[in-house]
PDB file of C-alpha atoms in Angstrom:
ATOM      1  CA  MET A 351       4.261  58.803  15.040  1.00 45.00           C
ATOM      2  CA  ARG A 352       0.754  57.314  14.313  1.00 51.00           C
ATOM      3  CA  LEU A 353       1.879  55.985  10.735  1.00 40.00           C
ATOM      4  CA  GLY A 354       5.048  54.111  12.507  1.00 42.00           C
ATOM      5  CA  GLN A 355       2.308  52.512  15.128  1.00 41.00           C
ATOM      6  CA  THR A 356       0.192  51.275  12.471  1.00 39.00           C
ATOM      7  CA  LEU A 357       3.082  50.027  10.258  1.00 36.00           C
ATOM      8  CA  LEU A 358       4.247  48.328  13.320  1.00 36.00           C
ATOM      9  CA  LEU A 359       0.959  46.568  14.357  1.00 38.00           C
ATOM     10  CA  ALA A 360       0.435  45.732  10.714  1.00 39.00           C
ATOM     11  CA  MET A 361       3.652  43.825  10.687  1.00 40.00           C
ATOM     12  CA  ALA A 362       2.879  42.194  13.780  1.00 39.00           C
ATOM     13  CA  SER A 363      -0.295  41.189  12.562  1.00 40.00           C
ATOM     14  CA  VAL A 364       1.166  39.593   9.476  1.00 36.00           C
ATOM     15  CA  SER A 365       3.892  37.758  11.440  1.00 39.00           C
ATOM     16  CA  LEU A 366       1.273  36.276  13.667  1.00 37.00           C
ATOM     17  CA  LEU A 367      -0.612  34.970  10.636  1.00 38.00           C
ATOM     18  CA  ALA A 368       2.319  33.476   9.104  1.00 39.00           C
ATOM     19  CA  ALA A 369       3.289  31.787  12.062  1.00 39.00           C
ATOM     20  CA  THR A 370      -0.272  30.164  12.743  1.00 40.00           C
ATOM     21  CA  PRO A 371      -0.315  26.527  11.964  1.00 40.00           C
ATOM     22  CA  GLY A 372      -3.223  24.400  10.627  1.00 41.00           C
ATOM     23  CA  THR A 373      -4.843  26.408   8.131  1.00 40.00           C
ATOM     24  CA  ALA A 374      -6.965  25.209   5.556  1.00 43.00           C
ATOM     25  CA  ASP A 375      -4.256  24.775   2.922  1.00 54.00           C
ATOM     26  CA  ASP A 376      -2.276  22.705   5.169  1.00 69.00           C
ATOM     27  CA  ALA A 377      -5.171  20.006   5.264  1.00 84.00           C
ATOM     28  CA  PRO A 378      -3.827  16.774   3.196  1.00 89.00           C
ATOM     29  CA  HIS A 379      -5.406  16.032   0.105  1.00 87.00           C
ATOM     30  CA  GLU A 380      -7.909  13.301  -0.060  1.00 91.00           C
ATOM     31  CA  VAL A 381      -7.557  10.891  -3.036  1.00 91.00           C
ATOM     32  CA  GLY A 382      -7.806   7.545  -4.078  1.00 91.00           C
ATOM     33  CA  LEU A 383      -4.450   5.905  -4.749  1.00 93.00           C
ATOM     34  CA  GLY A 384      -5.391   5.077  -7.879  1.00 93.00           C
ATOM     35  CA  GLU A 385      -5.751   8.594  -8.891  1.00 95.00           C
ATOM     36  CA  ILE A 386      -2.168   9.117  -7.296  1.00 94.00           C
ATOM     37  CA  LEU A 387      -0.731   6.157  -9.339  1.00 93.00           C
ATOM     38  CA  ASP A 388      -1.936   7.390 -12.653  1.00 94.00           C
ATOM     39  CA  ASN A 389       0.132  10.690 -12.383  1.00 94.00           C
ATOM     40  CA  PRO A 390       2.513  10.731  -9.380  1.00 93.00           C
ATOM     41  CA  ALA A 391       4.277  13.974 -10.688  1.00 92.00           C
ATOM     42  CA  ALA A 392       1.056  15.671 -10.133  1.00 94.00           C
ATOM     43  CA  PHE A 393       1.185  14.987  -6.378  1.00 94.00           C
ATOM     44  CA  HIS A 394       4.865  15.189  -5.783  1.00 93.00           C
ATOM     45  CA  GLY A 395       5.673  16.761  -2.462  1.00 92.00           C
ATOM     46  CA  GLN A 396       1.973  17.120  -1.455  1.00 94.00           C
ATOM     47  CA  THR A 397       0.568  16.017   1.815  1.00 96.00           C
ATOM     48  CA  VAL A 398      -2.229  13.434   0.707  1.00 97.00           C
ATOM     49  CA  ARG A 399      -4.768  10.923   2.717  1.00 97.00           C
ATOM     50  CA  ALA A 400      -4.788   8.190   0.326  1.00 97.00           C
ATOM     51  CA  HIS A 401      -7.035   5.362   0.342  1.00 96.00           C
ATOM     52  CA  GLY A 402      -6.303   1.802  -0.546  1.00 95.00           C
ATOM     53  CA  PHE A 403      -5.752  -1.751   0.411  1.00 94.00           C
ATOM     54  CA  LEU A 404      -2.923  -1.780   3.524  1.00 92.00           C
ATOM     55  CA  LEU A 405      -0.303  -4.523   3.457  1.00 87.00           C
ATOM     56  CA  ILE A 406       2.691  -4.182   5.739  1.00 84.00           C
ATOM     57  CA  GLN A 407       5.182  -7.138   5.455  1.00 79.00           C
ATOM     58  CA  PHE A 408       8.989  -7.593   5.108  1.00 77.00           C
ATOM     59  CA  GLU A 409      10.270  -5.943   2.020  1.00 77.00           C
ATOM     60  CA  GLY A 410       6.548  -5.307   1.017  1.00 79.00           C
ATOM     61  CA  GLN A 411       5.101  -2.387   3.244  1.00 89.00           C
ATOM     62  CA  ALA A 412       2.440  -0.882   0.606  1.00 91.00           C
ATOM     63  CA  LEU A 413      -0.926   0.725   0.218  1.00 94.00           C
ATOM     64  CA  TRP A 414      -2.360  -1.181  -2.904  1.00 93.00           C
ATOM     65  CA  ALA A 415      -5.227   0.931  -5.105  1.00 95.00           C
ATOM     66  CA  THR A 416      -7.258  -2.121  -4.741  1.00 93.00           C
ATOM     67  CA  GLU A 417      -7.573  -5.478  -2.946  1.00 90.00           C
ATOM     68  CA  ALA A 418      -7.585  -7.208  -6.325  1.00 91.00           C
ATOM     69  CA  ASP A 419      -4.407  -5.449  -7.399  1.00 93.00           C
ATOM     70  CA  PHE A 420      -2.635  -6.855  -4.270  1.00 89.00           C
ATOM     71  CA  GLN A 421      -4.057 -10.172  -5.042  1.00 87.00           C
ATOM     72  CA  SER A 422      -2.587 -10.125  -8.749  1.00 89.00           C
ATOM     73  CA  MET A 423       0.575  -8.508  -7.348  1.00 88.00           C
ATOM     74  CA  ALA A 424       0.296  -5.701  -9.651  1.00 91.00           C
ATOM     75  CA  TYR A 425       3.136  -3.753  -8.112  1.00 89.00           C
ATOM     76  CA  GLU A 426       2.824  -0.816 -10.384  1.00 92.00           C
ATOM     77  CA  ARG A 427      -0.676  -0.646  -8.717  1.00 95.00           C
ATOM     78  CA  ALA A 428       0.782   0.328  -5.371  1.00 93.00           C
ATOM     79  CA  ALA A 429       2.849   2.925  -2.995  1.00 93.00           C
ATOM     80  CA  TRP A 430       5.556   1.900  -1.241  1.00 90.00           C
ATOM     81  CA  LEU A 431       5.226   3.165   2.412  1.00 91.00           C
ATOM     82  CA  ASP A 432       8.099   4.479   3.826  1.00 89.00           C
ATOM     83  CA  LEU A 433       8.271   3.129   7.169  1.00 85.00           C
ATOM     84  CA  MET A 434      11.335   2.564   9.562  1.00 79.00           C
ATOM     85  CA  LEU A 435      10.361  -0.917  10.349  1.00 69.00           C
ATOM     86  CA  LEU A 436      13.301  -2.784  12.332  1.00 62.00           C
ATOM     87  CA  GLU A 437      11.538  -5.654  14.553  1.00 70.00           C
ATOM     88  CA  PRO A 438       9.371  -8.477  13.058  1.00 66.00           C
ATOM     89  CA  GLU A 439       6.621  -7.062  15.403  1.00 69.00           C
ATOM     90  CA  ASP A 440       6.556  -4.122  13.411  1.00 69.00           C
ATOM     91  CA  TYR A 441       4.943  -5.914  10.617  1.00 68.00           C
ATOM     92  CA  ASP A 442       2.104  -7.036  12.802  1.00 73.00           C
ATOM     93  CA  HIS A 443       0.073  -4.013  12.034  1.00 78.00           C
ATOM     94  CA  PRO A 444      -3.709  -3.943  13.148  1.00 81.00           C
ATOM     95  CA  LEU A 445      -4.857  -2.794   9.767  1.00 86.00           C
ATOM     96  CA  ASN A 446      -2.623  -5.299   7.803  1.00 84.00           C
ATOM     97  CA  GLY A 447      -5.030  -6.827   4.932  1.00 87.00           C
ATOM     98  CA  ARG A 448      -7.877  -4.028   5.200  1.00 90.00           C
ATOM     99  CA  LEU A 449      -8.569  -0.948   3.824  1.00 94.00           C
ATOM    100  CA  ALA A 450      -7.195   2.107   4.932  1.00 94.00           C
ATOM    101  CA  PHE A 451      -6.252   5.811   4.552  1.00 97.00           C
ATOM    102  CA  VAL A 452      -2.566   6.606   4.814  1.00 96.00           C
ATOM    103  CA  THR A 453      -1.588  10.064   5.314  1.00 97.00           C
ATOM    104  CA  GLY A 454       2.035  11.247   4.013  1.00 95.00           C
ATOM    105  CA  VAL A 455       3.815  13.206   1.578  1.00 94.00           C
ATOM    106  CA  VAL A 456       3.994  11.724  -1.922  1.00 93.00           C
ATOM    107  CA  ASP A 457       7.673  11.274  -3.452  1.00 91.00           C
ATOM    108  CA  ALA A 458       7.337  10.782  -7.180  1.00 88.00           C
ATOM    109  CA  ASP A 459      11.030  10.786  -7.932  1.00 86.00           C
ATOM    110  CA  GLY A 460      11.898   7.660  -5.633  1.00 72.00           C
ATOM    111  CA  GLU A 461      14.927   6.952  -3.522  1.00 61.00           C
ATOM    112  CA  TYR A 462      17.701   5.495  -5.670  1.00 52.00           C
ATOM    113  CA  GLY A 463      15.635   5.849  -8.800  1.00 56.00           C
ATOM    114  CA  GLY A 464      13.004   3.493  -7.834  1.00 66.00           C
ATOM    115  CA  HIS A 465       9.882   2.849  -5.393  1.00 79.00           C
ATOM    116  CA  GLY A 466      10.434   0.433  -2.433  1.00 71.00           C
ATOM    117  CA  HIS A 467      12.148  -3.023  -2.433  1.00 73.00           C
ATOM    118  CA  GLY A 468      13.198  -3.597  -5.934  1.00 74.00           C
ATOM    119  CA  ALA A 469      12.074  -0.648  -7.534  1.00 76.00           C
ATOM    120  CA  LEU A 470       8.782  -2.241  -8.013  1.00 81.00           C
ATOM    121  CA  PHE A 471       6.215   0.092  -6.894  1.00 88.00           C
ATOM    122  CA  GLY A 472       4.598   2.866  -8.699  1.00 89.00           C
ATOM    123  CA  THR A 473       5.407   5.627  -6.193  1.00 91.00           C
ATOM    124  CA  THR A 474       6.308   6.104  -2.630  1.00 91.00           C
ATOM    125  CA  ILE A 475       4.566   7.876   0.533  1.00 93.00           C
ATOM    126  CA  THR A 476       6.815   9.135   3.032  1.00 91.00           C
ATOM    127  CA  ASP A 477       6.819  11.181   6.236  1.00 92.00           C
ATOM    128  CA  ILE A 478       3.736   9.121   7.302  1.00 93.00           C
ATOM    129  CA  THR A 479       1.871  10.642   9.896  1.00 94.00           C
ATOM    130  CA  GLU A 480      -1.356   8.554  10.219  1.00 94.00           C
ATOM    131  CA  ILE A 481      -2.752   5.358   9.206  1.00 94.00           C
ATOM    132  CA  GLU A 482      -6.510   4.749   9.962  1.00 95.00           C
ATOM    133  CA  PRO A 483      -9.162   2.184   9.144  1.00 94.00           C
ATOM    134  CA  ASP A 484     -11.588   2.415   6.460  1.00 95.00           C
ATOM    135  CA  PRO A 485     -15.011   2.624   8.625  1.00 95.00           C
ATOM    136  CA  ALA A 486     -16.686   1.282   5.141  1.00 94.00           C
ATOM    137  CA  ASP A 487     -14.620  -1.942   5.398  1.00 92.00           C
ATOM    138  CA  THR A 488     -16.815  -4.262   7.289  1.00 89.00           C
ATOM    139  CA  ALA A 489     -15.597  -7.589   5.641  1.00 84.00           C
ATOM    140  CA  PRO A 490     -14.000 -10.027   8.119  1.00 74.00           C
ATOM    141  CA  ALA A 491     -10.401  -9.843   8.730  1.00 68.00           C
ATOM    142  CA  ARG A 492      -8.255 -11.166   5.420  1.00 69.00           C
ATOM    143  CA  LEU A 493      -5.087 -12.037   6.979  1.00 61.00           C
ATOM    144  CA  TRP A 494      -4.490 -15.057   4.972  1.00 51.00           C
ATOM    145  CA  ARG A 495      -4.117 -12.986   2.095  1.00 50.00           C
ATOM    146  CA  THR A 496      -1.257 -11.328   3.509  1.00 49.00           C
ATOM    147  CA  ASP A 497       0.938 -14.110   4.698  1.00 56.00           C
ATOM    148  CA  GLN A 498       3.333 -14.979   1.826  1.00 59.00           C
ATOM    149  CA  PHE A 499       4.080 -18.303   3.201  1.00 62.00           C
ATOM    150  CA  SER A 500       0.374 -19.262   3.010  1.00 59.00           C
ATOM    151  CA  ASN A 501       0.189 -18.180  -0.366  1.00 60.00           C
ATOM    152  CA  LEU A 502       3.085 -20.232  -1.435  1.00 65.00           C
ATOM    153  CA  LEU A 503       1.804 -23.438   0.159  1.00 64.00           C
ATOM    154  CA  ALA A 504      -1.491 -22.597  -1.385  1.00 64.00           C
ATOM    155  CA  GLY A 505       0.031 -22.102  -4.776  1.00 69.00           C
ATOM    156  CA  LEU A 506       2.090 -25.456  -4.318  1.00 75.00           C
ATOM    157  CA  GLY A 507      -0.915 -27.292  -3.415  1.00 75.00           C
ATOM    158  CA  PHE A 508      -2.539 -25.846  -6.560  1.00 73.00           C
ATOM    159  CA  LEU A 509       0.470 -27.197  -8.456  1.00 80.00           C
ATOM    160  CA  ALA A 510       0.491 -30.614  -6.928  1.00 82.00           C
ATOM    161  CA  LEU A 511      -3.390 -31.130  -7.724  1.00 80.00           C
ATOM    162  CA  VAL A 512      -2.766 -30.226 -11.415  1.00 84.00           C
ATOM    163  CA  PHE A 513       0.137 -32.723 -11.405  1.00 84.00           C
ATOM    164  CA  THR A 514      -2.003 -35.304  -9.827  1.00 87.00           C
ATOM    165  CA  LEU A 515      -4.767 -34.715 -12.367  1.00 85.00           C
ATOM    166  CA  ILE A 516      -2.226 -34.845 -15.350  1.00 90.00           C
ATOM    167  CA  VAL A 517      -0.754 -38.060 -13.946  1.00 86.00           C
ATOM    168  CA  GLY A 518      -4.093 -39.769 -13.416  1.00 84.00           C
ATOM    169  CA  ALA A 519      -5.348 -38.859 -16.800  1.00 84.00           C
ATOM    170  CA  VAL A 520      -1.916 -40.021 -18.642  1.00 84.00           C
ATOM    171  CA  GLY A 521      -2.436 -43.415 -16.459  1.00 82.00           C
ATOM    172  CA  PHE A 522      -6.110 -43.689 -17.702  1.00 80.00           C
ATOM    173  CA  GLN A 523      -5.036 -43.210 -21.349  1.00 83.00           C
ATOM    174  CA  ASN A 524      -2.478 -45.970 -20.959  1.00 84.00           C
ATOM    175  CA  ARG A 525      -5.016 -48.497 -19.433  1.00 84.00           C
ATOM    176  CA  LEU A 526      -7.485 -47.622 -22.333  1.00 82.00           C
ATOM    177  CA  ARG A 527      -4.923 -48.286 -25.072  1.00 84.00           C
ATOM    178  CA  LYS A 528      -3.780 -51.532 -23.434  1.00 85.00           C
ATOM    179  CA  ARG A 529      -7.507 -52.802 -23.505  1.00 82.00           C
ATOM    180  CA  GLY A 530      -8.093 -51.522 -26.987  1.00 70.00           C
TER     181      GLY A 530
END
């Protein structure tokens, strides 16, 4: 009888331990996004707390390895964030254009054979449970960098400036030829 009670107690203890959530092994793996992007398969299926430059916009919700990667549109250096965004206000995230930590599960396979809009991104982070600010990011808000329309206008303005300089230089050369 004592052996039976001991076995029953041991089985109950094992069951309780197995059912206890929040063990140290469940904690997300803290990692820079660059490390994940260097070898996404090594992190596939793992819960991570990834650090990078956050941008949430229409067809471009991503965590970029660095702000410079975002500025140069190096899509392979970004992870698509699998978020359900249905309304325009969903894209007005308070951490847009800032360094942030995103906690979620790495999906190295990618839905439909790719990652994100146009399968452009280096990997995907799904089952996102938390997006937190990086307290070390004390720079002023950089929202102008996240507005694609403003980026387009700035690019067109630059092209207009270059065109004006070229036309002016050609006109100046023509006047010099007429004099000489």
